[in-house]
Structure formats: structure tokens, C-alpha cells
Short mmCIF file of C-alpha atoms in Angstrom, two decimals:
data_model
loop_
_atom_site.label_atom_id
_atom_site.label_comp_id
_atom_site.label_asym_id
_atom_site.label_seq_id
_atom_site.Cartn_x
_atom_site.Cartn_y
_atom_site.Cartn_z
CA UNK A 1 0.00 0.00 0.00
CA UNK A 2 1.23 3.50 -0.85
CA UNK A 3 2.30 5.63 2.13
CA UNK A 4 -0.36 8.25 1.39
CA UNK A 5 -3.05 5.56 1.42
CA UNK A 6 -1.71 4.21 4.72
CA UNK A 7 -1.97 7.68 6.25
CA UNK A 8 -5.58 7.98 5.09
CA UNK A 9 -6.36 4.55 6.48
CA UNK A 10 -4.79 5.44 9.83
CA UNK A 11 -6.71 8.71 10.09
CA UNK A 12 -9.99 6.93 9.38
CA UNK A 13 -9.22 4.35 12.08
CA UNK A 14 -8.98 7.03 14.78
CA UNK A 15 -12.78 7.22 14.79
CA UNK A 16 -12.87 3.73 16.30
CA UNK A 17 -10.81 4.87 19.30
CA UNK A 18 -11.95 8.48 19.68
CA UNK A 19 -12.70 9.81 23.15
CA UNK A 20 -14.51 13.15 23.10
CA UNK A 21 -14.27 13.67 26.85
CA UNK A 22 -10.49 13.20 26.83
CA UNK A 23 -10.12 15.45 23.78
CA UNK A 24 -12.15 18.24 25.43
CA UNK A 25 -10.16 17.88 28.66
CA UNK A 26 -6.88 18.21 26.74
CA UNK A 27 -8.06 21.41 25.04
CA UNK A 28 -9.07 22.86 28.39
CA UNK A 29 -5.58 22.11 29.70
CA UNK A 30 -3.98 23.96 26.79
CA UNK A 31 -3.08 20.97 24.60
CA UNK A 32 -4.12 22.67 21.40
CA UNK A 33 -3.92 20.57 18.23
CA UNK A 34 -5.65 21.23 14.93
CA UNK A 35 -7.27 17.79 15.35
CA UNK A 36 -7.32 15.73 18.54
CA UNK A 37 -9.35 12.52 18.73
CA UNK A 38 -8.44 11.88 22.36
CA UNK A 39 -7.06 8.42 21.59
CA UNK A 40 -5.09 6.95 24.51
CA UNK A 41 -1.37 6.33 24.31
CA UNK A 42 -2.01 2.62 24.95
CA UNK A 43 -4.38 2.35 21.98
CA UNK A 44 -1.88 4.18 19.79
CA UNK A 45 0.82 1.69 20.80
CA UNK A 46 -1.44 -1.16 19.75
CA UNK A 47 -2.03 0.58 16.42
CA UNK A 48 1.70 1.11 15.91
CA UNK A 49 2.35 -2.61 16.33
CA UNK A 50 0.24 -3.26 13.23
CA UNK A 51 2.56 -1.17 11.06
CA UNK A 52 5.97 -1.98 12.53
CA UNK A 53 8.93 0.33 11.97
CA UNK A 54 8.50 2.38 8.79
CA UNK A 55 10.52 5.55 8.24
CA UNK A 56 8.52 6.82 5.26
CA UNK A 57 5.20 6.31 7.04
CA UNK A 58 6.47 7.92 10.24
CA UNK A 59 7.73 10.97 8.32
CA UNK A 60 4.37 11.32 6.57
CA UNK A 61 2.43 11.00 9.83
CA UNK A 62 4.56 13.66 11.53
CA UNK A 63 3.59 16.13 8.80
CA UNK A 64 -0.07 15.82 9.82
CA UNK A 65 -1.19 18.42 12.38
CA UNK A 66 -3.10 15.73 14.26
CA UNK A 67 -2.12 14.64 17.77
CA UNK A 68 -2.58 10.93 17.13
CA UNK A 69 -0.63 11.01 13.85
CA UNK A 70 2.34 12.62 15.54
CA UNK A 71 2.36 10.18 18.45
CA UNK A 72 2.16 7.25 16.02
CA UNK A 73 5.05 8.76 14.09
CA UNK A 74 7.25 8.61 17.21
CA UNK A 75 6.35 4.95 17.67
CA UNK A 76 6.81 3.90 14.04
CA UNK A 77 10.03 5.79 13.23
CA UNK A 78 13.05 3.41 13.45
CA UNK A 79 15.31 5.15 15.97
CA UNK A 80 18.53 3.64 14.59
CA UNK A 81 17.86 5.24 11.19
CA UNK A 82 16.77 8.62 12.55
CA UNK A 83 19.57 11.18 12.44
CA UNK A 84 20.12 14.16 14.73
CA UNK A 85 19.47 16.51 11.81
CA UNK A 86 16.16 14.81 11.02
CA UNK A 87 15.18 14.83 14.68
CA UNK A 88 15.93 18.55 14.91
CA UNK A 89 13.51 19.18 12.05
CA UNK A 90 10.84 17.43 14.08
CA UNK A 91 11.77 19.28 17.28
CA UNK A 92 11.42 22.62 15.50
CA UNK A 93 7.73 21.88 14.88
CA UNK A 94 6.81 20.83 18.44
CA UNK A 95 3.65 22.60 19.58
CA UNK A 96 2.86 21.10 23.01
CA UNK A 97 4.67 19.89 26.11
CA UNK A 98 2.89 16.54 25.72
CA UNK A 99 4.40 16.05 22.29
CA UNK A 100 7.89 17.06 23.47
CA UNK A 101 7.73 14.51 26.30
CA UNK A 102 6.21 11.82 24.07
CA UNK A 103 8.82 12.23 21.33
CA UNK A 104 11.63 11.92 23.88
CA UNK A 105 10.19 8.82 25.55
CA UNK A 106 9.12 6.96 22.41
CA UNK A 107 11.89 7.92 20.01
CA UNK A 108 14.59 10.47 20.79
CA UNK A 109 16.19 8.65 23.73
CA UNK A 110 16.70 5.55 21.56
CA UNK A 111 18.50 7.34 18.71
CA UNK A 112 22.09 6.43 17.87
CA UNK A 113 22.90 10.16 17.71
CA UNK A 114 20.93 11.04 20.86
CA UNK A 115 23.78 12.93 22.57
CA UNK A 116 24.60 14.93 19.45
CA UNK A 117 20.91 15.73 19.14
CA UNK A 118 20.81 16.84 22.79
CA UNK A 119 23.55 19.38 22.09
CA UNK A 120 21.59 20.71 19.12
CA UNK A 121 18.48 21.08 21.28
CA UNK A 122 20.36 22.93 24.01
CA UNK A 123 21.79 25.35 21.44
CA UNK A 124 18.27 26.32 20.35
CA UNK A 125 16.32 29.19 21.93
CA UNK A 126 12.74 27.83 21.71
CA UNK A 127 11.06 26.95 25.03
CA UNK A 128 9.53 23.68 23.86
CA UNK A 129 12.86 22.64 22.37
CA UNK A 130 14.48 23.29 25.77
CA UNK A 131 11.78 21.23 27.49
CA UNK A 132 12.57 18.47 25.02
CA UNK A 133 16.31 18.85 25.75
CA UNK A 134 16.02 18.57 29.53
CA UNK A 135 13.72 15.56 29.27
CA UNK A 136 16.09 13.90 26.81
CA UNK A 137 19.27 14.49 28.83
CA UNK A 138 17.56 13.13 31.93
CA UNK A 139 16.46 10.00 30.04
CA UNK A 140 19.97 9.50 28.64
CA UNK A 141 21.48 9.80 32.11
CA UNK A 142 19.07 7.22 33.47
CA UNK A 143 19.88 4.86 30.59
CA UNK A 144 23.66 5.34 30.51
CA UNK A 145 24.42 6.71 34.01
CA UNK A 146 26.58 9.50 32.56
CA UNK A 147 27.05 11.73 29.54
CA UNK A 148 30.02 13.30 27.81
CA UNK A 149 31.74 16.32 29.42
CA UNK A 150 30.61 18.39 26.42
CA UNK A 151 26.96 17.59 27.05
CA UNK A 152 27.24 18.28 30.79
CA UNK A 153 28.85 21.66 30.01
CA UNK A 154 26.08 22.58 27.56
CA UNK A 155 23.43 21.47 30.06
CA UNK A 156 24.81 23.56 32.91
CA UNK A 157 25.33 26.60 30.70
CA UNK A 158 21.74 26.58 29.46
CA UNK A 159 20.34 25.61 32.85
CA UNK A 160 21.96 28.61 34.53
CA UNK A 161 19.91 30.81 32.21
CA UNK A 162 16.62 28.90 32.27
CA UNK A 163 16.58 28.55 36.07
CA UNK A 164 15.84 32.29 36.16
CA UNK A 165 12.59 31.69 34.28
CA UNK A 166 9.18 31.84 35.96
CA UNK A 167 7.76 29.32 33.49
CA UNK A 168 6.85 26.16 35.40
CA UNK A 169 6.51 24.12 32.21
CA UNK A 170 10.18 24.82 31.54
CA UNK A 171 11.37 24.60 35.14
CA UNK A 172 9.80 21.22 35.88
CA UNK A 173 11.92 19.10 33.48
CA UNK A 174 14.98 21.29 34.09
CA UNK A 175 14.96 20.95 37.87
CA UNK A 176 14.09 17.26 37.57
CA UNK A 177 17.12 16.76 35.33
CA UNK A 178 19.49 18.63 37.64
CA UNK A 179 18.08 16.80 40.66
CA UNK A 180 18.95 13.53 38.97
CA UNK A 181 22.46 14.69 38.09
CA UNK A 182 22.99 15.79 41.70
CA UNK A 183 22.04 12.31 42.91
CA UNK A 184 24.61 10.54 40.74
CA UNK A 185 28.12 9.47 41.65
CA UNK A 186 29.80 11.78 39.13
CA UNK A 187 32.04 14.84 39.20
CA UNK A 188 29.13 16.88 37.83
CA UNK A 189 26.85 16.08 40.80
CA UNK A 190 28.32 18.88 42.90
CA UNK A 191 27.91 21.42 40.09
CA UNK A 192 24.25 20.46 39.64
CA UNK A 193 23.64 20.72 43.38
CA UNK A 194 25.30 24.14 43.48
CA UNK A 195 23.21 25.41 40.55
CA UNK A 196 20.00 24.37 42.30
CA UNK A 197 21.13 25.89 45.58
CA UNK A 198 22.11 29.21 44.01
CA UNK A 199 18.71 29.58 42.35
CA UNK A 200 16.67 28.50 45.37
CA UNK A 201 15.49 25.12 44.15
CA UNK A 202 15.39 22.02 46.30
CA UNK A 203 12.84 19.27 45.76
CA UNK A 204 10.58 20.35 42.91
#
């Protein structure tokens, strides 16, 4: 089946899983998508299993301004074949915190070039991209226990700036990430602890 036909088929199938109450609740909480069927993450995972890993299909789904299409894209995209440059193109189009967190959990943390991608995210100035960056670095630390000195340096440099923000959506993943670094048995633990102390953050 052609990719375009698969996308049409997938979009039609959302009607079988739609949840109007969930969709309305998401809109009220600020999760604003052009189209949102309110399909659960669990149902989307079941749908993704039917298609397997398919780079062309994932890329086509991500282009759709539909919540469920984008989540499916993160599940279908083969992480090993997804480059940092390609991932950055996706990150530049993030529109919600939910999607930033979902993309990190389902896809970005599993990429071969995940650390390189993290550096690219931290060099960006967009808030949602930063939220994505802090979530990703935290996931990488939990998976690998440590990161390269270059990534730690970039993290602390950007964190020192963002910790001055009053935006809780940004502060939550940032403080969570630094809290995790401070709990590790690494040279960078003391620096993370000091950053949190200087900016008045303890448990967040």
C-alpha cells in the first residue's frame, strides 16, 4: 500500500478509538492541536504494532497536524535510522509539552545520535525545544548513568539561564534533570547541586 493511502487509512481508524471527553479535557488544559481525537497512548501503541517500523510512514504522519498522527510517528520511526538533523527538524515543529515529552520517551532517547541531538536542542532558543532537551538528557542519564563532558557543560550553561525563568513548564523538566544529576556518583553532581542551591530550588 502506498504511504499516502496508509496515512488515510490510519486517520480513518482514529474514529474507532476516539474519546470526546479526553479530547475536550486536553483542550481545556492547553493541549491545542488542529485535530485531537483523544485516543489513549495505549491504543496508539497497539495501532503502531500493526505497522511496525517504517521511516517513510512515520515521516508522513509527523507532517499531519493531528495529535494521534504525531504520536504514532514517534512509535513507528526506526530510531537507529533517525539522524540528529532529522530529529531537529521534528523538534522545530513541536507545539505542546505533551508532544515534546512523548517524542523523547518513544523515540529520541533511543536514537544512535541522541547525545549529538541533545547538544543541538540545548543550542536552540525555543522553550519547547528546551523542554525536550532537559527531558532527553535526563532520560539519557538514566539509561547510561553519565554523559560526555561536552553535554554536561552545555546542560549547565543553558540551565543557569533557564533557572531564572518563571515558566513552570520549563522549570519542571529542568529541575528534575538537575536533581537527577545531583544524585549521581559523578564529578558533575556537585555542580548540579550548586546550581539548584544558588537559584533557590530544592525538591521540585
